[in-house]
Every structure is written in structure tokens, then in C-alpha cells.
Coordinates of C-alpha atoms and ligand atoms in Angstrom, one line a residue:
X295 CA 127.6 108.9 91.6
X296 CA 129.2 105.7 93.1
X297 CA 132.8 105.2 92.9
X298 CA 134.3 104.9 89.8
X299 CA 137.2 103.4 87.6
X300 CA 140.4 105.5 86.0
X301 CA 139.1 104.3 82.3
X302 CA 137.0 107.5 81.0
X303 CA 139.6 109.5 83.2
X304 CA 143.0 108.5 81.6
X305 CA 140.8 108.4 78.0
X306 CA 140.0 112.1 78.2
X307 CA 143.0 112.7 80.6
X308 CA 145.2 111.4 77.3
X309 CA 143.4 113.7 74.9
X310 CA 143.5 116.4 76.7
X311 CA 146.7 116.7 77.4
X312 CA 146.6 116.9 81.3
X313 CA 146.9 114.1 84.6
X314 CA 144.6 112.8 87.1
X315 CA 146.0 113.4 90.6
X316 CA 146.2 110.5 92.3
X317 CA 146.8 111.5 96.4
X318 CA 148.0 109.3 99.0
X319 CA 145.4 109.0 102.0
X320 CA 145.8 107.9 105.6
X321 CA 142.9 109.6 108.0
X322 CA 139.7 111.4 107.3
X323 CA 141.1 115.0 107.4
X324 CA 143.8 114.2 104.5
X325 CA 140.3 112.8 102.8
X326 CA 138.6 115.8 103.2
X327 CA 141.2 118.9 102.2
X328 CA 142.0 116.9 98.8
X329 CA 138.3 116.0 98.0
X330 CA 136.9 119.6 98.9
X331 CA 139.7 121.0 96.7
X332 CA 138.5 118.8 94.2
X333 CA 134.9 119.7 94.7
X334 CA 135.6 123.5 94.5
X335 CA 137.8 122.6 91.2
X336 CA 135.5 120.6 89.3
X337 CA 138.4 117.5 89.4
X338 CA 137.9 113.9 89.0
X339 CA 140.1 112.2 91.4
X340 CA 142.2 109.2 92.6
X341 CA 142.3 108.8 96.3
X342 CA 145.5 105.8 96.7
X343 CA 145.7 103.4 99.6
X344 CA 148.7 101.8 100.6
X345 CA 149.1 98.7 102.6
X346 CA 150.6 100.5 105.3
X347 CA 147.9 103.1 105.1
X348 CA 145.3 100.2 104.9
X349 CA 147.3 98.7 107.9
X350 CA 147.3 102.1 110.2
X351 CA 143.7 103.1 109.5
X352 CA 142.0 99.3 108.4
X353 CA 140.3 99.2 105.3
X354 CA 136.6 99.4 106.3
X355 CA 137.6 102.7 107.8
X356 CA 139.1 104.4 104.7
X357 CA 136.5 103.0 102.4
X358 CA 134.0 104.4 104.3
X359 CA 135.4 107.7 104.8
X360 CA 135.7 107.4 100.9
X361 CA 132.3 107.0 100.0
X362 CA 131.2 109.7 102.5
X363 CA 133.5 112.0 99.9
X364 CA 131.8 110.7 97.2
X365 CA 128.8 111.5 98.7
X366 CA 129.7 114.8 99.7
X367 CA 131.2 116.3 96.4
X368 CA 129.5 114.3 93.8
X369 CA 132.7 113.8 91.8
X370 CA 134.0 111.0 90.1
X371 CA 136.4 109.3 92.2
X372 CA 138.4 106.2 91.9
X373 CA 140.0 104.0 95.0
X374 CA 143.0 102.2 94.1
X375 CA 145.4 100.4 96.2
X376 CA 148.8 101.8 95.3
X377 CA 152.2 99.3 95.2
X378 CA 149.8 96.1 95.6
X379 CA 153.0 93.3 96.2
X380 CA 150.7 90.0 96.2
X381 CA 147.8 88.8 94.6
X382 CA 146.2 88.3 97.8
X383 CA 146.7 91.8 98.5
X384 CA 144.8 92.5 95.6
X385 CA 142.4 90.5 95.9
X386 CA 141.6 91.5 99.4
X387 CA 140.8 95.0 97.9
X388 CA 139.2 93.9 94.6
X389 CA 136.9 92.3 97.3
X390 CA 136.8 94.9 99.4
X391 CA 135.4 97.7 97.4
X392 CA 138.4 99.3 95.4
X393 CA 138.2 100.2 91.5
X394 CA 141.1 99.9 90.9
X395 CA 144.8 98.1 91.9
X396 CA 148.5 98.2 91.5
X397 CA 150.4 95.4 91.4
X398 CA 153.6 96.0 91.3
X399 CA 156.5 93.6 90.2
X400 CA 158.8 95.3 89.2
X401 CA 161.3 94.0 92.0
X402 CA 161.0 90.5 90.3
X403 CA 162.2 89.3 87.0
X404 CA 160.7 90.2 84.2
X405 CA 158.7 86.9 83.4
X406 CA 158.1 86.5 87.2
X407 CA 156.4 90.0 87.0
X408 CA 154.5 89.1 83.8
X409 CA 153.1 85.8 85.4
X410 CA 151.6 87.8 88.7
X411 CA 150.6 90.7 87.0
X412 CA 148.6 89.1 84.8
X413 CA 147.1 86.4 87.5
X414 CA 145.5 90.0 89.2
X415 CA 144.4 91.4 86.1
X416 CA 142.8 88.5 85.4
X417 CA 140.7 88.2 88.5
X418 CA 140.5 92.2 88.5
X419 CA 138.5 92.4 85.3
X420 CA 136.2 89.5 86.0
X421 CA 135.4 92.2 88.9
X422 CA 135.0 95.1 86.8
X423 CA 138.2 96.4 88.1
X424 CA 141.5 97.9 86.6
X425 CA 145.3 97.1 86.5
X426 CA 148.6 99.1 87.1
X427 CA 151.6 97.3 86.4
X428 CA 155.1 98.9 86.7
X429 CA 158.4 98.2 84.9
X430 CA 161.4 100.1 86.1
X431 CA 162.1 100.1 89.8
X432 CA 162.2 103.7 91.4
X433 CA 165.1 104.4 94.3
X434 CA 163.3 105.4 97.9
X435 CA 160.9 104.3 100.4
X436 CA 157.7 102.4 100.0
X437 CA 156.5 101.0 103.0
X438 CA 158.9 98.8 105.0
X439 CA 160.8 98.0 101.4
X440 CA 163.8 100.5 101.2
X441 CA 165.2 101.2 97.3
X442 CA 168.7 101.6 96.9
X443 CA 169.9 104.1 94.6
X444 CA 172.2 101.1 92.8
X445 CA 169.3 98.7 93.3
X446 CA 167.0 101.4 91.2
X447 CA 166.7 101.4 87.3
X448 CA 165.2 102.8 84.8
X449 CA 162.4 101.7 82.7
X450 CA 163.6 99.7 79.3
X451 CA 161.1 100.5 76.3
X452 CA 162.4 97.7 74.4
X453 CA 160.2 95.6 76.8
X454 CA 156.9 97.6 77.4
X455 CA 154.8 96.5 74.5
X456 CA 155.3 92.8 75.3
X457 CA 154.7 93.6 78.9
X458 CA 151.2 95.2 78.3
X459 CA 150.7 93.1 75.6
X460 CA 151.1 89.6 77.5
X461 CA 149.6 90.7 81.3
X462 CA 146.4 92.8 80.0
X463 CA 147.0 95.7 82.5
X464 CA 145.0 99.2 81.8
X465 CA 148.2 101.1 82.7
X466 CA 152.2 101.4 83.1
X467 CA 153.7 103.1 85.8
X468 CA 157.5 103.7 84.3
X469 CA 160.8 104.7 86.5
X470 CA 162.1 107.9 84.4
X471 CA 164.0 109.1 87.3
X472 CA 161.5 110.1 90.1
X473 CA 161.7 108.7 93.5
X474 CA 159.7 108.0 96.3
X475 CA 159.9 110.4 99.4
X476 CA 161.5 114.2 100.4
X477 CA 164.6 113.4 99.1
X478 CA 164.5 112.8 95.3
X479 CA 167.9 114.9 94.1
X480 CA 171.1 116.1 95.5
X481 CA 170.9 119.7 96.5
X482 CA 172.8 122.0 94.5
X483 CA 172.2 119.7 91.3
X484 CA 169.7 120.5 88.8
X485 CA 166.9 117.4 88.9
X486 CA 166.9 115.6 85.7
X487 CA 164.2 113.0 84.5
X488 CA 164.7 110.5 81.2
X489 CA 161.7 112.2 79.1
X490 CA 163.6 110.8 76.3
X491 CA 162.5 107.1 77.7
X492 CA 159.1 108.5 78.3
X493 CA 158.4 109.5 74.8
X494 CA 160.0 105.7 73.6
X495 CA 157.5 104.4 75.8
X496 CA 154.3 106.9 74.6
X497 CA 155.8 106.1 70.9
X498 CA 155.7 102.5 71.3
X499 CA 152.1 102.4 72.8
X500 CA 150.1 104.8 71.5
X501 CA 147.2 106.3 73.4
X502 CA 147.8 104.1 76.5
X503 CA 148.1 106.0 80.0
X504 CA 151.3 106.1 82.0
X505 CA 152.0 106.8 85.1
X506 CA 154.6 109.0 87.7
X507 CA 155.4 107.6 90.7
X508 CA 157.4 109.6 92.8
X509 CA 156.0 112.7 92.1
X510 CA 156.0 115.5 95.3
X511 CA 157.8 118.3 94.0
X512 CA 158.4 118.3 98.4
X513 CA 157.0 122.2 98.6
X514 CA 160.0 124.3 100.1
X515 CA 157.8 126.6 102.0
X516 CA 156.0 123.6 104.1
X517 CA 160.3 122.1 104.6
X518 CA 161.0 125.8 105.9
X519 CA 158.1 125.6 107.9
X520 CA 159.4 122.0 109.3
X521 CA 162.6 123.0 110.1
X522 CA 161.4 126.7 111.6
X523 CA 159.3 125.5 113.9
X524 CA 161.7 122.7 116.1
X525 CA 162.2 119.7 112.8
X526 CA 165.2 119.1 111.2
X527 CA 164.8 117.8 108.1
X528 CA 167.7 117.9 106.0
X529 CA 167.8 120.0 102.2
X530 CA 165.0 118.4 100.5
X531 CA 164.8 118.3 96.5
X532 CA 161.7 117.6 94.7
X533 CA 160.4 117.5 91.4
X534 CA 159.9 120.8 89.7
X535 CA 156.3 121.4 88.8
X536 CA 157.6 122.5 84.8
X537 CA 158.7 118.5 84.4
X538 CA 155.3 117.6 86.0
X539 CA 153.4 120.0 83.9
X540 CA 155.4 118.7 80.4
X541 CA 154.6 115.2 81.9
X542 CA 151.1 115.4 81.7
X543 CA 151.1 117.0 78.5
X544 CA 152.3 113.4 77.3
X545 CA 151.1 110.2 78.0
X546 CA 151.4 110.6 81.7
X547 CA 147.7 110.1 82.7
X548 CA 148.3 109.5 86.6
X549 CA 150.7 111.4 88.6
X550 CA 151.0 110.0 92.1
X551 CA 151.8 112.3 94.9
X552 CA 152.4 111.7 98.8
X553 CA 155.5 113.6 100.1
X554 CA 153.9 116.7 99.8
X555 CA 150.4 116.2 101.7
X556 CA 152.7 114.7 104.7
X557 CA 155.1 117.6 105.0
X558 CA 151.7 120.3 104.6
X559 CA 150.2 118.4 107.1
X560 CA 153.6 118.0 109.5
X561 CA 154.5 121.9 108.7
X562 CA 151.1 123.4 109.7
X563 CA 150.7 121.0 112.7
X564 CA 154.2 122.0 113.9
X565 CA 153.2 125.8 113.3
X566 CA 150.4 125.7 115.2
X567 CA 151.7 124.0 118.2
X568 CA 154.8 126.3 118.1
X569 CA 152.3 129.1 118.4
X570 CA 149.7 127.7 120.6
X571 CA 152.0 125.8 123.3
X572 CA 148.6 125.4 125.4
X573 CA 146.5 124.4 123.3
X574 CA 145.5 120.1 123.2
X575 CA 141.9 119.4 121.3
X576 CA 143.4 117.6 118.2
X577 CA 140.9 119.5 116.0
X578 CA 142.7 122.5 117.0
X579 CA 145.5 121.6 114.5
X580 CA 143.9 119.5 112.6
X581 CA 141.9 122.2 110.9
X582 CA 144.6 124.3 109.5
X583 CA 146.4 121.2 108.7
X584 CA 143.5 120.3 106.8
X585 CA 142.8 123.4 105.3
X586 CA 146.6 123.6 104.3
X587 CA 146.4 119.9 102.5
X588 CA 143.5 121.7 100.7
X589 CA 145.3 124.4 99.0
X590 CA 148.4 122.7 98.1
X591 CA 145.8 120.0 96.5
X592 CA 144.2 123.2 94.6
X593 CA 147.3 124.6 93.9
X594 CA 148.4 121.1 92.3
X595 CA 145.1 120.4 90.4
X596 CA 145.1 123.8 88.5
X597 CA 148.9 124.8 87.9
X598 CA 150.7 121.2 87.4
X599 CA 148.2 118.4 86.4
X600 CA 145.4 120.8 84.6
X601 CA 142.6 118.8 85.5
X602 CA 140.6 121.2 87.2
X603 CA 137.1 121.5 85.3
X604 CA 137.2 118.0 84.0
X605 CA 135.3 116.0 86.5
Ligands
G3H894 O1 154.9 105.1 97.4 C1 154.7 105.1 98.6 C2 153.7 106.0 99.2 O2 154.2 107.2 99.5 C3 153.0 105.4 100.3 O3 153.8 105.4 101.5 O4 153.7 103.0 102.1 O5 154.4 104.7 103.7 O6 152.0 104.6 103.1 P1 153.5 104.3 102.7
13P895 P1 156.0 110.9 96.6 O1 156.8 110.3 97.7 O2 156.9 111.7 95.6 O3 154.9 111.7 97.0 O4 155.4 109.7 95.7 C1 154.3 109.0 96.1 C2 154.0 107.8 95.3 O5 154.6 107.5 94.3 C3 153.0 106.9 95.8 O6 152.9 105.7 95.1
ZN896 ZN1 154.7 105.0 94.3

């Protein structure tokens, strides 16, 4: 099966009541524990590229390492480039291979994000490839841009329809009150997200898939294991997995997660060094790290997005 699109994915994804999981990826082992999870899970996937993940590990490299997964666990999978700021950017990865892009404006004013969204979904679909825009901006850290809490703001409804309606794009990523990173809520508070704006936004575009940013529910037992073993992270709060699972049960198609699959990798690696001061061949700790990546992927796919046995 070559790689494919997020169309028939968010179309039965939508009907069915549950999200694709779309995972950050950086290196061939993070590759590898969330497509054999999928595999052994029957999941159709999104594997999401950043530009700082396409600057660390070069583009040729991750595609490559993609298609070897595809080859591997016969699943549908699709590439995206996740937070796309230019056109050229997206271009580059339309280009390049990918099925599917994000551009995301929603730093600029609302007309200025209209006018280059709907410049890349224009040259995306003459290349049989798909569009997420965003509206809302979401507080934390994307690569080198830093979100201010003041600076973030939730998604408006009023203006969704004309959004989608004037750029074309095949999804809406909406800021509901997630954020990007470890550190999404004050400890001690209970988290809260707007899914009073979510269901304006599913009531004013029926049947059309949304999407969570900002979604790592940051795993307390892989922060303890951090912090145990010589890091000193400070109290982390994610988002609980019951908002994630009513999420998908909406029109939340795509539910973007990246926190998580650093701190399992950082908390195993940690572990195993603190137990094996002596030991130095990489693939050491790389294989429980990558076997850890593995079953928090599984864990995600079955109990929070419900996709598992939908590929
Ligand atoms: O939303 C941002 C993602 O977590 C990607 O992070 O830009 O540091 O690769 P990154
Ligand atoms: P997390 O930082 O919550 O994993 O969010 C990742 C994300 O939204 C990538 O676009
Ligand atoms: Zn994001």
C-alpha cells in the first residue's frame, strides 16, 4: 500500500466516533515503536514532521525511513508536515513526497491567513495532496516560535465557516484550550478545555474533521521516571485522556501528540543509563526506549483515540 492521504481516514474516523493519532517523528526508532504498535493494532496512522524535525534528521532521511514502515506493516499511513509557516515550506514537502500539509496562520490576521492558506491549498490539490489550516493560536512551544499565555486565544466560531469556506482546506485545527509541550495546566488546578466552542465549531460545519493540537496528556509515570533517575523537570500537567476520549467522540478527527513520545523516550533512556552506568552501544538504550514509545502508542491507540482495528 503506498502512502496515503487523511480523506477516507477522518471520513470513517468522523462516523465512527473515534481520532486518528497523528505522532510526532524525529529518528528511525520513534518511527518504528509507533508503527509496530500500529501494526499489532490494526491502526491507520499519521506520522507528522516538523521543520525542526525535517531540519535535525533532513527530509530524504525521514521519508525514507517512512516508506520502509509502510513497507513493513502494510498499513495506511499518511506523512504530513505539521505547523507548515510558508508556502515554500509547503511546497518543499508537497514536492517532496508528503500527503498531506499544515499551514498554519493563525499568528497572522485573519485575511492574511485566508490569503496563504488558500495559495497552499491551491497548489496542494493540483498535487493530490491535503490542507490543515488553523484558527485560534495555542500558548507553548513550536519550534523556535514561543506562545505566550496572553499572546494565545481561543478559536472564534463566528469565523470558521467563512474560513473553510474561502481557503478550501480539508481540515481545522481549533485552540480549545490545549497547549503545546509538558506544561499545559497549573498544578493543583483542574485542566479545563472550551468543548462548548468545539461543539459551535462541529455545529457550524457539519461532518468536517477537526483537529487537537496540543494533545500529550504528559504520562506521570515517564515525568517520575525523569525526575527519579537525575532530571528535574518541574510538576507537569497534561491533558486527561477522558477530555481526549470525549474529543474524539466529536468531530475531532486528528489528535496530535509529541510531548509524550519525548518524555517515554527521555524516561527509559535515563533509566537505563542509571542502571547500566557502563554500558555505551547506543542500541543498548535505544531498544527499551523504543519498545517504551511502543506501548504508550498502544496504550493511546486503543484507550483514548479508539482507532485500533480501523486500518
Ligand atoms: O507542535 C510542535 C511539535 O511538538 C513539534 O515540535 O517543532 O520542536 O519538532 P518541534
Ligand atoms: P504536545 O506537545 O501536546 O505533544 O502537542 C504536539 C502537537 O500539537 C504537534 O503539532
Ligand atoms: Zn501542534
Amino acid at each position: 500500500m503506498p502512502l496515503v492521504t487523511s480523506t477516507e481516514m477522518f471520513k470513517k474516523a468522523y462516523d465512527g466516533g473515534y481520532a486518528i493519532g497523528a505522532f510526532n517523528v524525529n529518528n528511525m526508532e520513534i518511527i518504528q515503536g509507533i508503527t509496530e504498535a500500529a501494526k499489532e493494532e490494526n491502526a491507520p496512522l499519521i506520522l507528522q514532521v516538523s521543520s525542526g524535525a525535517r531540519k535535525y534528521a533532513n527530509h530524504t532521511y525521514l521519508m525514507k525511513l517512512i516508506e520502509a514502515a509502510v513497507i513493513e506493516t502494510e498499513l495506511p499511513i499518511c506523512v504530513h508536515l505539521d505547523h507548515g509557516d510558508t508556502f515554500e515550506l509547503c511546497k518543499s514537502c508537497i514536492d517532496g513526497g508528503f500527503t498531506s500539509v499544515m499551514i498554519d496562520g493563525s499568528h497572522h490576521p485573519f485575511e492574511e491567513n485566508i490569503r496563504l492558506t488558500k495559495q497552499v491549498v491551491e497548489y496542494a490539490h493540483d498535487h493530490g495532496v491535503v490542507v490543515e489550516g488553523e484558527l485560534g493560536r495555542l500558548e507553548g512551544i513550536e519550534d523556535d516560535v514561543k506562545v505566550s499565555a496572553a499572546d494565545a486565544s481561543y478559536t472564534d466560531p463566528d469565523q470558521v465557516q467563512e474560513f473553510v469556506a474561502r481557503t478550501g482546506v480539508d481540515s481545522l485545527a481549533i485552540a480549545i484550550g490545549t497547549s503545546h509541550g509538558a506544561y499545559k495546566f497549573k498544578p493543583g488546578t483542574k485542566p479545563q478545555l472550551r468543548f462548548d466552542i468545539l461543539e459551535e465549531v462541529q455545529n457550524r460545519l457539519p461532518g468536517f474533521p477537526i483537529v487537537l493540537h496540543g494533545a500529550s496528556s504528559v504520562m506521570p509515570e515517564f515525568v517520575s521516571m525523569i525526575n527519579k533517575y537525575g532530571g528535574d523537570m518541574p510538576d507537569a500537567v497534561g491533558v486527561p485522556e477522558d477530555m481526549l476520549r470525549r474529543a474524539a467522540s466529536m468531530a475531532v478527527c486528528k489528535i496530535n501528540i509529541d510531548s509524550d513520545l519525548r518524555l517515554a523516550m527521555t524516561g527509559t533512556i535515563r533509566k537505563y543509563l542509571a542502571e547500566n552506568p557502563s554500558h555505551f552501544d547506543p542500541r543498548q538504550y535505544l531498544k527499551p526506549a523504543r519498545a517504551a514509545i511502543k506501548e504508550m502508542v498502544r496504550h493511546k491507540l486503543v484507550h483514548v483515540l479508539g482507532c485500533n482495528g480501523k486500518a
